[in-house]
């Protein structure tokens, strides 16, 4: 139903910044967010945003990352500042396929459309 195409990943030094973008094929009236998975770790929720602009963040990125959305153009963003080596992961854009509570969806993203993922590598 919803196709998601990510861009903006790459390699940066610790302390640097990076901005990920996710273009959605259609407007999503439900939660959207970013998730990540390190090569040796489990998938974890990074941030979510609802249709009204309310955001939630994982504790590990709070204060450093900012999620935002351009509703007119159906683009989801993740601004990442003060990057750390432990932020290295494959970052995936996601859109809920049904009405869900974003607070819960962050940790249990069921009924979800996924992007292909974009690699972010942070070197020390």
Tab-separated table of N, CA and C in Angstrom:
chain	number	residue	atom	x	y	z
A	1	UNK	N	0.828	-1.197	0.000
A	1	UNK	CA	0.000	0.000	0.000
A	1	UNK	C	0.869	1.256	0.000
A	2	UNK	N	1.861	1.294	0.878
A	2	UNK	CA	2.746	2.444	0.983
A	2	UNK	C	4.167	2.007	0.666
A	3	UNK	N	4.748	2.635	-0.329
A	3	UNK	CA	6.137	2.389	-0.673
A	3	UNK	C	7.010	3.467	-0.048
A	4	UNK	N	8.129	3.052	0.515
A	4	UNK	CA	9.029	3.960	1.213
A	4	UNK	C	10.425	3.832	0.628
A	5	UNK	N	11.015	4.961	0.266
A	5	UNK	CA	12.339	4.988	-0.329
A	5	UNK	C	13.226	5.924	0.478
A	6	UNK	N	14.291	5.371	1.037
A	6	UNK	CA	15.182	6.124	1.902
A	6	UNK	C	16.400	6.640	1.147
A	7	UNK	N	16.979	7.698	1.692
A	7	UNK	CA	18.213	8.248	1.166
A	7	UNK	C	18.909	9.034	2.273
A	8	UNK	N	20.173	9.326	2.065
A	8	UNK	CA	20.907	10.160	2.993
A	8	UNK	C	21.887	9.446	3.892
A	9	UNK	N	21.926	8.128	3.848
A	9	UNK	CA	22.871	7.402	4.667
A	9	UNK	C	24.291	7.597	4.181
A	10	UNK	N	25.237	7.196	5.014
A	10	UNK	CA	26.633	7.332	4.658
A	10	UNK	C	27.525	7.165	5.855
A	11	UNK	N	28.763	7.573	5.697
A	11	UNK	CA	29.774	7.466	6.747
A	11	UNK	C	30.155	8.844	7.256
A	12	UNK	N	30.207	8.978	8.570
A	12	UNK	CA	30.585	10.236	9.203
A	12	UNK	C	31.467	9.945	10.402
A	13	UNK	N	32.171	10.963	10.854
A	13	UNK	CA	32.975	10.850	12.057
A	13	UNK	C	32.125	11.104	13.291
A	14	UNK	N	32.555	10.549	14.401
A	14	UNK	CA	31.870	10.791	15.661
A	14	UNK	C	31.749	12.286	15.916
A	15	UNK	N	30.574	12.690	16.369
A	15	UNK	CA	30.309	14.095	16.594
A	15	UNK	C	29.687	14.795	15.406
A	16	UNK	N	29.688	14.143	14.275
A	16	UNK	CA	29.135	14.726	13.074
A	16	UNK	C	27.632	14.574	12.982
A	17	UNK	N	27.088	15.019	11.860
A	17	UNK	CA	25.650	15.001	11.639
A	17	UNK	C	25.310	14.359	10.311
A	18	UNK	N	24.096	13.871	10.244
A	18	UNK	CA	23.602	13.249	9.032
A	18	UNK	C	22.088	13.385	9.023
A	19	UNK	N	21.526	13.526	7.839
A	19	UNK	CA	20.073	13.645	7.709
A	19	UNK	C	19.549	12.577	6.765
A	20	UNK	N	18.668	11.752	7.273
A	20	UNK	CA	18.024	10.732	6.469
A	20	UNK	C	16.677	11.234	5.970
A	21	UNK	N	16.327	10.833	4.766
A	21	UNK	CA	15.047	11.182	4.184
A	21	UNK	C	14.330	9.914	3.752
A	22	UNK	N	13.027	9.955	3.795
A	22	UNK	CA	12.203	8.828	3.392
A	22	UNK	C	11.018	9.363	2.612
A	23	UNK	N	10.962	9.031	1.337
A	23	UNK	CA	9.866	9.462	0.480
A	23	UNK	C	8.797	8.382	0.453
A	24	UNK	N	7.591	8.747	0.833
A	24	UNK	CA	6.470	7.820	0.845
A	24	UNK	C	5.615	8.016	-0.395
A	25	UNK	N	5.088	6.923	-0.904
A	25	UNK	CA	4.290	6.990	-2.121
A	25	UNK	C	2.961	7.692	-1.914
A	26	UNK	N	2.430	7.622	-0.710
A	26	UNK	CA	1.172	8.271	-0.373
A	26	UNK	C	1.246	8.837	1.035
A	27	UNK	N	0.314	9.704	1.331
A	27	UNK	CA	0.208	10.229	2.682
A	27	UNK	C	-0.211	9.115	3.629
A	28	UNK	N	0.404	9.081	4.793
A	28	UNK	CA	0.053	8.109	5.812
A	28	UNK	C	-0.617	8.811	6.983
A	29	UNK	N	-1.839	8.417	7.311
A	29	UNK	CA	-2.534	9.039	8.436
A	29	UNK	C	-2.165	8.437	9.779
A	30	UNK	N	-1.267	7.458	9.768
A	30	UNK	CA	-0.900	6.761	10.990
A	30	UNK	C	0.542	7.080	11.369
A	31	UNK	N	1.045	6.362	12.351
A	31	UNK	CA	2.407	6.587	12.828
A	31	UNK	C	3.433	6.328	11.730
A	32	UNK	N	4.473	7.116	11.740
A	32	UNK	CA	5.638	6.862	10.915
A	32	UNK	C	6.859	6.943	11.820
A	33	UNK	N	7.931	6.295	11.406
A	33	UNK	CA	9.092	6.324	12.270
A	33	UNK	C	10.338	5.762	11.635
A	34	UNK	N	11.381	5.753	12.436
A	34	UNK	CA	12.673	5.216	12.049
A	34	UNK	C	13.075	4.130	13.020
A	35	UNK	N	13.604	3.057	12.481
A	35	UNK	CA	14.112	1.951	13.255
A	35	UNK	C	15.517	1.636	12.774
A	36	UNK	N	16.304	0.997	13.613
A	36	UNK	CA	17.662	0.671	13.222
A	36	UNK	C	18.059	-0.695	13.750
A	37	UNK	N	19.045	-1.270	13.079
A	37	UNK	CA	19.545	-2.564	13.485
A	37	UNK	C	21.038	-2.626	13.202
A	38	UNK	N	21.821	-2.771	14.248
A	38	UNK	CA	23.249	-2.967	14.094
A	38	UNK	C	23.502	-4.370	13.577
A	39	UNK	N	24.662	-4.567	12.991
A	39	UNK	CA	24.968	-5.859	12.376
A	39	UNK	C	24.924	-7.002	13.382
A	40	UNK	N	25.239	-6.692	14.635
A	40	UNK	CA	25.261	-7.715	15.676
A	40	UNK	C	24.175	-7.519	16.722
A	41	UNK	N	23.147	-6.744	16.382
A	41	UNK	CA	22.117	-6.444	17.351
A	41	UNK	C	20.709	-6.659	16.830
A	42	UNK	N	19.756	-6.401	17.697
A	42	UNK	CA	18.353	-6.509	17.340
A	42	UNK	C	17.835	-5.181	16.805
A	43	UNK	N	16.721	-5.255	16.132
A	43	UNK	CA	16.089	-4.042	15.650
A	43	UNK	C	15.528	-3.249	16.822
A	44	UNK	N	15.750	-1.955	16.800
A	44	UNK	CA	15.241	-1.107	17.852
A	44	UNK	C	14.587	0.133	17.267
A	45	UNK	N	13.556	0.590	17.932
A	45	UNK	CA	12.896	1.805	17.514
A	45	UNK	C	13.739	3.018	17.853
A	46	UNK	N	13.790	3.967	16.943
A	46	UNK	CA	14.565	5.191	17.127
A	46	UNK	C	13.659	6.368	17.444
A	47	UNK	N	12.664	6.587	16.603
A	47	UNK	CA	11.780	7.729	16.777
A	47	UNK	C	10.502	7.515	15.986
A	48	UNK	N	9.423	8.124	16.457
A	48	UNK	CA	8.152	8.083	15.744
A	48	UNK	C	7.536	9.469	15.702
A	49	UNK	N	6.630	9.646	14.771
A	49	UNK	CA	5.872	10.883	14.664
A	49	UNK	C	4.472	10.539	14.190
A	50	UNK	N	3.471	11.171	14.787
A	50	UNK	CA	2.106	10.899	14.380
A	50	UNK	C	1.616	11.979	13.425
A	51	UNK	N	0.368	11.862	13.019
A	51	UNK	CA	-0.173	12.772	12.020
A	51	UNK	C	-0.253	14.212	12.507
A	52	UNK	N	-0.265	14.398	13.818
A	52	UNK	CA	-0.325	15.742	14.383
A	52	UNK	C	1.046	16.318	14.697
A	53	UNK	N	2.093	15.531	14.460
A	53	UNK	CA	3.432	16.005	14.716
A	53	UNK	C	3.990	15.637	16.070
A	54	UNK	N	3.254	14.898	16.861
A	54	UNK	CA	3.745	14.454	18.155
A	54	UNK	C	4.838	13.407	17.972
A	55	UNK	N	5.930	13.567	18.681
A	55	UNK	CA	7.080	12.694	18.497
A	55	UNK	C	7.409	11.908	19.752
A	56	UNK	N	8.042	10.763	19.551
A	56	UNK	CA	8.609	9.971	20.628
A	56	UNK	C	9.996	9.524	20.200
A	57	UNK	N	10.873	9.338	21.175
A	57	UNK	CA	12.242	8.975	20.891
A	57	UNK	C	12.727	7.888	21.833
A	58	UNK	N	13.615	7.068	21.325
A	58	UNK	CA	14.331	6.155	22.186
A	58	UNK	C	15.253	6.959	23.092
A	59	UNK	N	15.435	6.481	24.304
A	59	UNK	CA	16.276	7.197	25.246
A	59	UNK	C	17.696	7.396	24.748
A	60	UNK	N	18.183	6.472	23.946
A	60	UNK	CA	19.558	6.534	23.473
A	60	UNK	C	19.808	7.653	22.474
A	61	UNK	N	18.748	8.186	21.866
A	61	UNK	CA	18.917	9.229	20.862
A	61	UNK	C	18.261	10.543	21.256
A	62	UNK	N	17.542	10.554	22.336
A	62	UNK	CA	16.830	11.753	22.766
A	62	UNK	C	17.809	12.905	22.975
A	63	UNK	N	17.472	14.037	22.398
A	63	UNK	CA	18.321	15.202	22.497
A	63	UNK	C	19.331	15.321	21.376
A	64	UNK	N	19.531	14.245	20.633
A	64	UNK	CA	20.484	14.252	19.526
A	64	UNK	C	19.804	14.112	18.170
A	65	UNK	N	18.734	13.337	18.119
A	65	UNK	CA	18.018	13.090	16.872
A	65	UNK	C	16.694	13.843	16.865
A	66	UNK	N	16.259	14.238	15.681
A	66	UNK	CA	14.973	14.895	15.523
A	66	UNK	C	14.238	14.290	14.335
A	67	UNK	N	13.036	13.817	14.580
A	67	UNK	CA	12.205	13.299	13.511
A	67	UNK	C	11.216	14.381	13.093
A	68	UNK	N	10.978	14.485	11.811
A	68	UNK	CA	10.027	15.461	11.296
A	68	UNK	C	9.407	14.927	10.021
A	69	UNK	N	8.349	15.586	9.575
A	69	UNK	CA	7.630	15.124	8.408
A	69	UNK	C	7.105	16.300	7.611
A	70	UNK	N	7.231	16.196	6.304
A	70	UNK	CA	6.649	17.155	5.383
A	70	UNK	C	5.399	16.496	4.822
A	71	UNK	N	4.258	16.847	5.360
A	71	UNK	CA	3.015	16.205	4.953
A	71	UNK	C	2.634	16.513	3.505
A	72	UNK	N	2.964	17.704	3.047
A	72	UNK	CA	2.618	18.090	1.688
A	72	UNK	C	3.348	17.239	0.659
A	73	UNK	N	4.590	16.875	0.965
A	73	UNK	CA	5.397	16.110	0.022
A	73	UNK	C	5.550	14.652	0.426
A	74	UNK	N	4.970	14.255	1.534
A	74	UNK	CA	5.039	12.870	2.013
A	74	UNK	C	6.481	12.421	2.222
A	75	UNK	N	7.245	13.242	2.913
A	75	UNK	CA	8.637	12.937	3.190
A	75	UNK	C	8.870	12.914	4.695
A	76	UNK	N	9.497	11.874	5.160
A	76	UNK	CA	9.873	11.726	6.554
A	76	UNK	C	11.374	11.961	6.688
A	77	UNK	N	11.770	12.673	7.732
A	77	UNK	CA	13.173	12.993	7.945
A	77	UNK	C	13.645	12.505	9.309
A	78	UNK	N	14.934	12.261	9.389
A	78	UNK	CA	15.584	12.020	10.660
A	78	UNK	C	16.892	12.801	10.668
A	79	UNK	N	16.925	13.871	11.434
A	79	UNK	CA	18.135	14.648	11.605
A	79	UNK	C	18.924	14.055	12.761
A	80	UNK	N	20.141	13.648	12.497
A	80	UNK	CA	20.980	13.008	13.494
A	80	UNK	C	22.191	13.879	13.765
A	81	UNK	N	22.309	14.345	14.988
A	81	UNK	CA	23.430	15.171	15.408
A	81	UNK	C	24.223	14.461	16.496
A	82	UNK	N	25.425	14.942	16.725
A	82	UNK	CA	26.295	14.378	17.763
A	82	UNK	C	26.370	12.864	17.656
A	83	UNK	N	26.605	12.395	16.466
A	83	UNK	CA	26.604	10.957	16.217
A	83	UNK	C	27.727	10.250	16.968
A	84	UNK	N	27.425	9.051	17.400
A	84	UNK	CA	28.356	8.216	18.133
A	84	UNK	C	28.586	6.916	17.379
A	85	UNK	N	29.720	6.268	17.610
A	85	UNK	CA	29.956	4.986	16.944
A	85	UNK	C	28.841	3.975	17.186
A	86	UNK	N	28.234	4.001	18.348
A	86	UNK	CA	27.161	3.069	18.649
A	86	UNK	C	25.881	3.353	17.873
A	87	UNK	N	25.833	4.472	17.156
A	87	UNK	CA	24.710	4.753	16.273
A	87	UNK	C	24.836	4.020	14.945
A	88	UNK	N	25.971	3.409	14.703
A	88	UNK	CA	26.181	2.678	13.463
A	88	UNK	C	25.147	1.569	13.326
A	89	UNK	N	24.414	1.591	12.229
A	89	UNK	CA	23.344	0.619	12.027
A	89	UNK	C	22.719	0.822	10.657
A	90	UNK	N	21.891	-0.130	10.282
A	90	UNK	CA	21.031	0.033	9.131
A	90	UNK	C	19.753	0.703	9.613
A	91	UNK	N	19.456	1.853	9.060
A	91	UNK	CA	18.280	2.612	9.461
A	91	UNK	C	17.156	2.403	8.456
A	92	UNK	N	15.988	2.046	8.960
A	92	UNK	CA	14.839	1.780	8.111
A	92	UNK	C	13.702	2.731	8.427
A	93	UNK	N	13.128	3.272	7.391
A	93	UNK	CA	11.922	4.070	7.501
A	93	UNK	C	10.723	3.129	7.581
A	94	UNK	N	9.706	3.525	8.337
A	94	UNK	CA	8.542	2.671	8.499
A	94	UNK	C	7.268	3.495	8.597
A	95	UNK	N	6.188	2.902	8.154
A	95	UNK	CA	4.869	3.516	8.251
A	95	UNK	C	3.885	2.484	8.756
A	96	UNK	N	3.132	2.841	9.774
A	96	UNK	CA	2.109	1.937	10.280
A	96	UNK	C	1.013	1.768	9.240
A	97	UNK	N	0.552	0.545	9.082
A	97	UNK	CA	-0.492	0.239	8.107
A	97	UNK	C	-1.884	0.316	8.704
A	98	UNK	N	-1.955	0.593	9.989
A	98	UNK	CA	-3.230	0.688	10.669
A	98	UNK	C	-3.088	1.663	11.828
A	99	UNK	N	-4.193	2.009	12.424
A	99	UNK	CA	-4.160	2.920	13.551
A	99	UNK	C	-3.533	2.229	14.750
A	100	UNK	N	-2.435	2.784	15.227
A	100	UNK	CA	-1.729	2.242	16.371
A	100	UNK	C	-1.297	3.382	17.284
A	101	UNK	N	-0.976	3.044	18.501
A	101	UNK	CA	-0.404	4.021	19.413
A	101	UNK	C	1.089	4.097	19.142
A	102	UNK	N	1.555	5.262	18.771
A	102	UNK	CA	2.957	5.423	18.406
A	102	UNK	C	3.892	5.044	19.548
A	103	UNK	N	3.488	5.325	20.772
A	103	UNK	CA	4.311	5.010	21.929
A	103	UNK	C	4.579	3.511	22.009
A	104	UNK	N	3.568	2.717	21.685
A	104	UNK	CA	3.716	1.271	21.707
A	104	UNK	C	4.355	0.750	20.424
A	105	UNK	N	4.011	1.362	19.327
A	105	UNK	CA	4.522	0.951	18.030
A	105	UNK	C	6.042	1.102	17.943
A	106	UNK	N	6.578	2.048	18.670
A	106	UNK	CA	8.019	2.273	18.679
A	106	UNK	C	8.771	1.018	19.093
A	107	UNK	N	8.227	0.288	20.034
A	107	UNK	CA	8.882	-0.907	20.544
A	107	UNK	C	8.300	-2.202	19.991
A	108	UNK	N	7.182	-2.108	19.312
A	108	UNK	CA	6.553	-3.285	18.727
A	108	UNK	C	5.872	-2.890	17.426
A	109	UNK	N	6.642	-2.707	16.364
A	109	UNK	CA	6.112	-2.171	15.100
A	109	UNK	C	5.386	-3.217	14.254
A	110	UNK	N	4.218	-3.597	14.692
A	110	UNK	CA	3.378	-4.507	13.940
A	110	UNK	C	2.562	-3.741	12.905
A	111	UNK	N	2.084	-4.453	11.916
A	111	UNK	CA	1.248	-3.876	10.856
A	111	UNK	C	1.969	-2.692	10.225
A	112	UNK	N	3.135	-2.977	9.671
A	112	UNK	CA	4.060	-1.936	9.274
A	112	UNK	C	4.558	-2.124	7.852
A	113	UNK	N	4.626	-1.019	7.130
A	113	UNK	CA	5.287	-0.970	5.838
A	113	UNK	C	6.722	-0.502	6.061
A	114	UNK	N	7.667	-1.154	5.410
A	114	UNK	CA	9.082	-0.884	5.633
A	114	UNK	C	9.781	-0.382	4.387
A	115	UNK	N	10.723	0.519	4.589
A	115	UNK	CA	11.626	0.915	3.530
A	115	UNK	C	12.748	-0.094	3.403
A	116	UNK	N	13.627	0.125	2.448
A	116	UNK	CA	14.687	-0.836	2.163
A	116	UNK	C	15.860	-0.735	3.129
A	117	UNK	N	15.987	0.358	3.825
A	117	UNK	CA	17.073	0.561	4.757
A	117	UNK	C	18.202	1.375	4.166
A	118	UNK	N	18.858	2.144	5.010
A	118	UNK	CA	19.990	2.969	4.613
A	118	UNK	C	21.071	2.863	5.680
A	119	UNK	N	22.272	2.517	5.264
A	119	UNK	CA	23.353	2.285	6.209
A	119	UNK	C	23.944	3.593	6.716
A	120	UNK	N	24.120	3.670	8.019
A	120	UNK	CA	24.804	4.782	8.663
A	120	UNK	C	25.986	4.225	9.427
A	121	UNK	N	27.166	4.732	9.134
A	121	UNK	CA	28.376	4.279	9.792
A	121	UNK	C	29.074	5.468	10.433
A	122	UNK	N	29.330	5.366	11.726
A	122	UNK	CA	29.965	6.436	12.477
A	122	UNK	C	31.309	5.936	12.986
A	123	UNK	N	32.366	6.606	12.596
A	123	UNK	CA	33.703	6.211	12.992
A	123	UNK	C	34.216	7.102	14.117
A	124	UNK	N	35.064	6.542	14.950
A	124	UNK	CA	35.634	7.291	16.065
A	124	UNK	C	36.959	7.913	15.693
